[in-house]
PDB file of C-alpha atoms in Angstrom:
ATOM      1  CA  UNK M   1      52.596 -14.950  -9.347  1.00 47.00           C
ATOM      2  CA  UNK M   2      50.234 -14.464  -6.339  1.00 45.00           C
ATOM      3  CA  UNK M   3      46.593 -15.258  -7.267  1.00 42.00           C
ATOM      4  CA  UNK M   4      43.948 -12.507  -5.785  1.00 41.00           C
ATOM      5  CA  UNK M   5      42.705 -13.693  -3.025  1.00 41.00           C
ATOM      6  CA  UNK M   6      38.301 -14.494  -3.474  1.00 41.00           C
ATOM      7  CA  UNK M   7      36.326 -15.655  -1.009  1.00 39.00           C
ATOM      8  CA  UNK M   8      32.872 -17.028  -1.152  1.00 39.00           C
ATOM      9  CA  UNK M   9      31.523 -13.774   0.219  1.00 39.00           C
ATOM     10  CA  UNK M  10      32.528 -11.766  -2.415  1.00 36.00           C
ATOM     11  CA  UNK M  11      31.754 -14.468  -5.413  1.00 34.00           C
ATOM     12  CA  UNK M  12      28.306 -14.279  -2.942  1.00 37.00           C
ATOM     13  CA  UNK M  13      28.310 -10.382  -3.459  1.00 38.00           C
ATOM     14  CA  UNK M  14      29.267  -9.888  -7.109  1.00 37.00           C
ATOM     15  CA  UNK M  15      26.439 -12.802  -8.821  1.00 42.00           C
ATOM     16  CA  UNK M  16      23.829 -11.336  -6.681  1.00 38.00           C
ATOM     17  CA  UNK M  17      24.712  -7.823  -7.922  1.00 39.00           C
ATOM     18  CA  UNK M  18      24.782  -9.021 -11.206  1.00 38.00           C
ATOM     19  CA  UNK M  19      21.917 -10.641 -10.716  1.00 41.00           C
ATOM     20  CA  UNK M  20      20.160  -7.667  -9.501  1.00 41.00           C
ATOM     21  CA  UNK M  21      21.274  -5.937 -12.627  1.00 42.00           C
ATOM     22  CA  UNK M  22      23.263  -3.276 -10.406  1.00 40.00           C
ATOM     23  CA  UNK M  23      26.769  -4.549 -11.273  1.00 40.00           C
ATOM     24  CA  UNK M  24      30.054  -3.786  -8.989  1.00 36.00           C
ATOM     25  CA  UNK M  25      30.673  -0.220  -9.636  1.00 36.00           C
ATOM     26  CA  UNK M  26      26.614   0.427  -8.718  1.00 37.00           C
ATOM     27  CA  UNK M  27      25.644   1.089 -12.237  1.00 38.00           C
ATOM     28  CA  UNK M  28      22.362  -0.083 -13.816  1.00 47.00           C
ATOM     29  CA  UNK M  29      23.692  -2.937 -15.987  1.00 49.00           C
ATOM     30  CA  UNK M  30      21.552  -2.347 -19.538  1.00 52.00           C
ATOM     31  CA  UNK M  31      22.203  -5.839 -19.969  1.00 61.00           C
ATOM     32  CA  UNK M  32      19.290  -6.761 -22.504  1.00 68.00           C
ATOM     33  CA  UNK M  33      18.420  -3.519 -24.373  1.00 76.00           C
ATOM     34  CA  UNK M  34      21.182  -1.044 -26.417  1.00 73.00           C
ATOM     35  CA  UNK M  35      18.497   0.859 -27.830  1.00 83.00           C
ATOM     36  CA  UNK M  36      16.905   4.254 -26.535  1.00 90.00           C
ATOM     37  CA  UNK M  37      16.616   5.502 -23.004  1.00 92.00           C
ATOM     38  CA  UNK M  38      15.555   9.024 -21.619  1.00 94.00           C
ATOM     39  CA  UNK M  39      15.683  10.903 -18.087  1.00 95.00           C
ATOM     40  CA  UNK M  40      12.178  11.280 -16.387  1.00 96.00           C
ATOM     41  CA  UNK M  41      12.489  14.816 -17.372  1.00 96.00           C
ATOM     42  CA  UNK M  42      12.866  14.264 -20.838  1.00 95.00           C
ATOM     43  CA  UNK M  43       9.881  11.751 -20.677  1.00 96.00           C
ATOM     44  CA  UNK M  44       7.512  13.833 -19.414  1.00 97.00           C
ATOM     45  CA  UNK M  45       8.353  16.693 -21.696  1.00 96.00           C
ATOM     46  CA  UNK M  46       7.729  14.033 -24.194  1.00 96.00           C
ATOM     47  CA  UNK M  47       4.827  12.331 -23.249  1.00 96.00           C
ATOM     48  CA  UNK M  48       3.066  15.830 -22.231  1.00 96.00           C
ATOM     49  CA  UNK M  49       3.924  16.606 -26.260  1.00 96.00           C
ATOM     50  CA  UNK M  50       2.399  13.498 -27.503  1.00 96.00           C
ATOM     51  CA  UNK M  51       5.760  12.444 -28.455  1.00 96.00           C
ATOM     52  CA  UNK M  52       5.976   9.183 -26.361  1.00 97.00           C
ATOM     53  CA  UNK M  53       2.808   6.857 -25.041  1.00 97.00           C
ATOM     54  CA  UNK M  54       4.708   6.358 -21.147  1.00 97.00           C
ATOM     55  CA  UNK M  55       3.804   2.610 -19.600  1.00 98.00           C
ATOM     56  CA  UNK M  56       4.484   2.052 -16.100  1.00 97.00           C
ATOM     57  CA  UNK M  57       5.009  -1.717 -16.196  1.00 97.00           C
ATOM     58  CA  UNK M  58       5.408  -1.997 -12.370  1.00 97.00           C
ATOM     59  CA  UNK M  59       3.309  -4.257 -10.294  1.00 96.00           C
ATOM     60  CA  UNK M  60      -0.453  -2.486  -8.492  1.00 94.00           C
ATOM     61  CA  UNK M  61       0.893  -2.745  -5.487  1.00 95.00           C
ATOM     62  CA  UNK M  62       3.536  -0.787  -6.553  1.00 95.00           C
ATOM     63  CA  UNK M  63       1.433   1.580  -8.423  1.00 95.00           C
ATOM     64  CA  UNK M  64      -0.441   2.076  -4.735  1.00 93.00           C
ATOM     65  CA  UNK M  65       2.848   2.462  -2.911  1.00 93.00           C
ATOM     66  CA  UNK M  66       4.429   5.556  -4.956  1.00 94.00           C
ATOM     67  CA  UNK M  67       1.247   6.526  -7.682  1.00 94.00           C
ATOM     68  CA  UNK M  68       2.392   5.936 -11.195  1.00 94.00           C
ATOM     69  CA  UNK M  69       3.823   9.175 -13.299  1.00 95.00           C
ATOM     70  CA  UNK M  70       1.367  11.676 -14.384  1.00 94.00           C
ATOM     71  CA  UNK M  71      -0.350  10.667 -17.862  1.00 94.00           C
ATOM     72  CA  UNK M  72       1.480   6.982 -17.593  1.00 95.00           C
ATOM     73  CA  UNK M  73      -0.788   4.005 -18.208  1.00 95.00           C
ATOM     74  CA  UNK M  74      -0.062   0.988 -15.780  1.00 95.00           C
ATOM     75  CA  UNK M  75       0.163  -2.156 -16.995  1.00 97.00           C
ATOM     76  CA  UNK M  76       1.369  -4.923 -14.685  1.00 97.00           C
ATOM     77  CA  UNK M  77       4.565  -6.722 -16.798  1.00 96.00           C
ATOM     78  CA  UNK M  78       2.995  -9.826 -14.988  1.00 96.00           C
ATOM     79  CA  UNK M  79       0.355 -10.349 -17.063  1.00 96.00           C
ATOM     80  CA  UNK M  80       0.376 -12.949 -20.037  1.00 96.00           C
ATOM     81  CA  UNK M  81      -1.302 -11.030 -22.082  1.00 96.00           C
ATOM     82  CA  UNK M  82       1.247  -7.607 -21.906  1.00 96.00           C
ATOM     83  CA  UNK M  83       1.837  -7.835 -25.864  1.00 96.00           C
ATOM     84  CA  UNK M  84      -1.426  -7.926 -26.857  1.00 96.00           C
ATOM     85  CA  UNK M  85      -2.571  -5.125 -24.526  1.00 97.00           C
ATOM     86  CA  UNK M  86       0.183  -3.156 -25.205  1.00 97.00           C
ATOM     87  CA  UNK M  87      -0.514  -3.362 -29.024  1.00 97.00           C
ATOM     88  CA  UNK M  88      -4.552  -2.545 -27.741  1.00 96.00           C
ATOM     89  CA  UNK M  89      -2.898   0.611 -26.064  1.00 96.00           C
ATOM     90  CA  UNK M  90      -1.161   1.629 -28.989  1.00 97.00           C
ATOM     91  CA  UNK M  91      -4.016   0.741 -31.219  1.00 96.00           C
ATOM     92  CA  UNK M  92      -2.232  -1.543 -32.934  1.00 96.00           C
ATOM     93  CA  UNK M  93       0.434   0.780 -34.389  1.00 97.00           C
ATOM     94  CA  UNK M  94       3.694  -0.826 -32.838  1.00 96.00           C
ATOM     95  CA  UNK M  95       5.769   2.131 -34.405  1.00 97.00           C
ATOM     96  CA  UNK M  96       3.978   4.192 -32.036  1.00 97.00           C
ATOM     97  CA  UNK M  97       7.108   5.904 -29.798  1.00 97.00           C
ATOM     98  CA  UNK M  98       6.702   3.679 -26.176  1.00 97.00           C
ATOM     99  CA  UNK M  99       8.721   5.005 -23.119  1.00 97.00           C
ATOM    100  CA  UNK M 100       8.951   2.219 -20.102  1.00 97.00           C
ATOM    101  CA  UNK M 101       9.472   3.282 -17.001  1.00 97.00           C
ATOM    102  CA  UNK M 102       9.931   0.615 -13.878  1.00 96.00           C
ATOM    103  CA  UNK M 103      10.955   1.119 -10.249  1.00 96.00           C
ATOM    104  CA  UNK M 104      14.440   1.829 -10.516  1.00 95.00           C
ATOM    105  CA  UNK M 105      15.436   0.439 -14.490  1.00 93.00           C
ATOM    106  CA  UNK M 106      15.956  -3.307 -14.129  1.00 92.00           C
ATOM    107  CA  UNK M 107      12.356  -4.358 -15.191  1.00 95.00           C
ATOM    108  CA  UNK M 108      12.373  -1.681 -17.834  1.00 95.00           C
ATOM    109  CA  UNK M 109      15.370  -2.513 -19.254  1.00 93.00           C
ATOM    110  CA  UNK M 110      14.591  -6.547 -19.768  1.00 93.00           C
ATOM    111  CA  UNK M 111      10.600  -5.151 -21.011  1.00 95.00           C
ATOM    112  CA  UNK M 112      12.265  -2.743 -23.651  1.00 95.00           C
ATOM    113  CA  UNK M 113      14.389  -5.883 -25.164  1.00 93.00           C
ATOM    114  CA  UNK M 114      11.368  -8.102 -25.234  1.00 94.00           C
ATOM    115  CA  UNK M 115       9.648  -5.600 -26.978  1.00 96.00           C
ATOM    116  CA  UNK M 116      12.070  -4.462 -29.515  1.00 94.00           C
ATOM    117  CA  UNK M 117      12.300  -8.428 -30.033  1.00 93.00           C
ATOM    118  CA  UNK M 118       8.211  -8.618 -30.517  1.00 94.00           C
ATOM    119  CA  UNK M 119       8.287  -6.036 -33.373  1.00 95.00           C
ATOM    120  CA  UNK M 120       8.088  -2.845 -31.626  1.00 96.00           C
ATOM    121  CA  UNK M 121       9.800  -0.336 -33.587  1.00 95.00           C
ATOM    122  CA  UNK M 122      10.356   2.713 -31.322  1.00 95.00           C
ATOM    123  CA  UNK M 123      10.695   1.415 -27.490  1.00 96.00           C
ATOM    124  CA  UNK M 124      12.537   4.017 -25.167  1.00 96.00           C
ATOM    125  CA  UNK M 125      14.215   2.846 -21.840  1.00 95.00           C
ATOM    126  CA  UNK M 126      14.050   5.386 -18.388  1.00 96.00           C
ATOM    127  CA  UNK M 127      16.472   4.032 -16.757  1.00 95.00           C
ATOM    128  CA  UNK M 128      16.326   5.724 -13.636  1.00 96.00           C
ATOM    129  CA  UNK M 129      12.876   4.574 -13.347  1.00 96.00           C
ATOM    130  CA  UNK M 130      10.351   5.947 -10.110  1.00 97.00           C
ATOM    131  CA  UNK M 131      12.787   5.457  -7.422  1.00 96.00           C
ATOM    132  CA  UNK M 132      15.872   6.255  -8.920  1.00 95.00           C
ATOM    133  CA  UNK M 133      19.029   3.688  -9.359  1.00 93.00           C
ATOM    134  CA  UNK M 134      22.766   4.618 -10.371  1.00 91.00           C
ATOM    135  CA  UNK M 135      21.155   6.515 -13.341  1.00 91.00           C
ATOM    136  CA  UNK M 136      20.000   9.132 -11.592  1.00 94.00           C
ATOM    137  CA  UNK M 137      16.926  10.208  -8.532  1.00 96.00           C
ATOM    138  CA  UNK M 138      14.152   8.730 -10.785  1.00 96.00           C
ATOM    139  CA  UNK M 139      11.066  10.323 -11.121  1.00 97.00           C
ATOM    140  CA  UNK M 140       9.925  10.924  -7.551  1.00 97.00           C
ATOM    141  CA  UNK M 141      13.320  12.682  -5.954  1.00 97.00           C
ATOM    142  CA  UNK M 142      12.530  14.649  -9.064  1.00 97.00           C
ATOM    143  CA  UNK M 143       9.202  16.035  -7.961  1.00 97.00           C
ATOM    144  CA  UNK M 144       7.707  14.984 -11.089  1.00 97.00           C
ATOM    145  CA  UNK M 145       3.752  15.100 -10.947  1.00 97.00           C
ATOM    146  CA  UNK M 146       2.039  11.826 -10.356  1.00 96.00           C
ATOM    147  CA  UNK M 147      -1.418  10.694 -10.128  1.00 92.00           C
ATOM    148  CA  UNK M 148      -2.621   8.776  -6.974  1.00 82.00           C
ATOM    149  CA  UNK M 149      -4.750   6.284  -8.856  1.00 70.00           C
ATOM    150  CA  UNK M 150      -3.216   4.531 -11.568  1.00 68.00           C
ATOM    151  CA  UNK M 151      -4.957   4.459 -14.863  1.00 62.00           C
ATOM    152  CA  UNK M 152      -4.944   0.985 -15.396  1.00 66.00           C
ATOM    153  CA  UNK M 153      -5.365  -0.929 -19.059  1.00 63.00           C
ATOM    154  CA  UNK M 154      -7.892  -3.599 -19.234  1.00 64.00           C
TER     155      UNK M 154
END
């Protein structure tokens, strides 16, 4: 039997796709949370309901870059404290419905598992994100409203 032939290029290739959290075929690889996830639309018909409290988790320079979605609070994933001012956010009810949103889903994805993990009940992936990934356009091909300066938690 003839074994497929794999060079280092491609082993090169595939783990930093992986890595990346694109996988092979392009998709968004949801490899750390199976719960929830919604389209921007659906978010924002959400959040403009009161249905959903939307956190862009992105970093500021980010937020400066593209704006953040329209009614979205930023809140930089960086920080050490992102529990604890999430929960502030929320004020203190972690069964409050959370939607978080990222560039283009990888971020979001790994933030909605460490969430679900800290206690929260009802965490929502969008895994298209701003910019869009194998998911879909993201928010901004949509032409979803944003706001130029972010609303930033303290």
């Amino acid at each position: 039997m003839k074994k497929p032939f794999i060079n280092r290029r491609t082993l090169m290739v595939t783990g930093l796709a992986t890595a990346a959290g694109i996988g092979i075929a392009g998709y968004v690889t949801r490899d750390q949370f199976d719960g929830r996830a919604l389209s921007p639309v659906a978010a924002l018909e959400r959040m403009n309901r009161g249905d959903i409290t939307l956190i862009d988790i992105r970093r500021p320079e980010e937020w400066a870059a593209t704006g953040i979605a329209d009614g979205a609070v930023a809140l930089d994933m960086r920080r050490a404290d992102f529990v604890a001012a999430l929960t502030q956010i929320l004020e203190g009810d972690i069964d409050r419905p959370i939607a978080i949103i990222c560039a283009r889903g990888v971020r979001s994805d790994r933030m909605s598992a460490r969430l679900s993990a800290a206690g929260f009940t009802t965490v929502i992936d969008i895994p298209e994100g701003m910019m869009g990934s194998s998911a879909g356009p993201g928010w901004l091909k949509r032409g979803l409203p944003v706001q130029a300066k972010p609303i930033e938690a303290n």
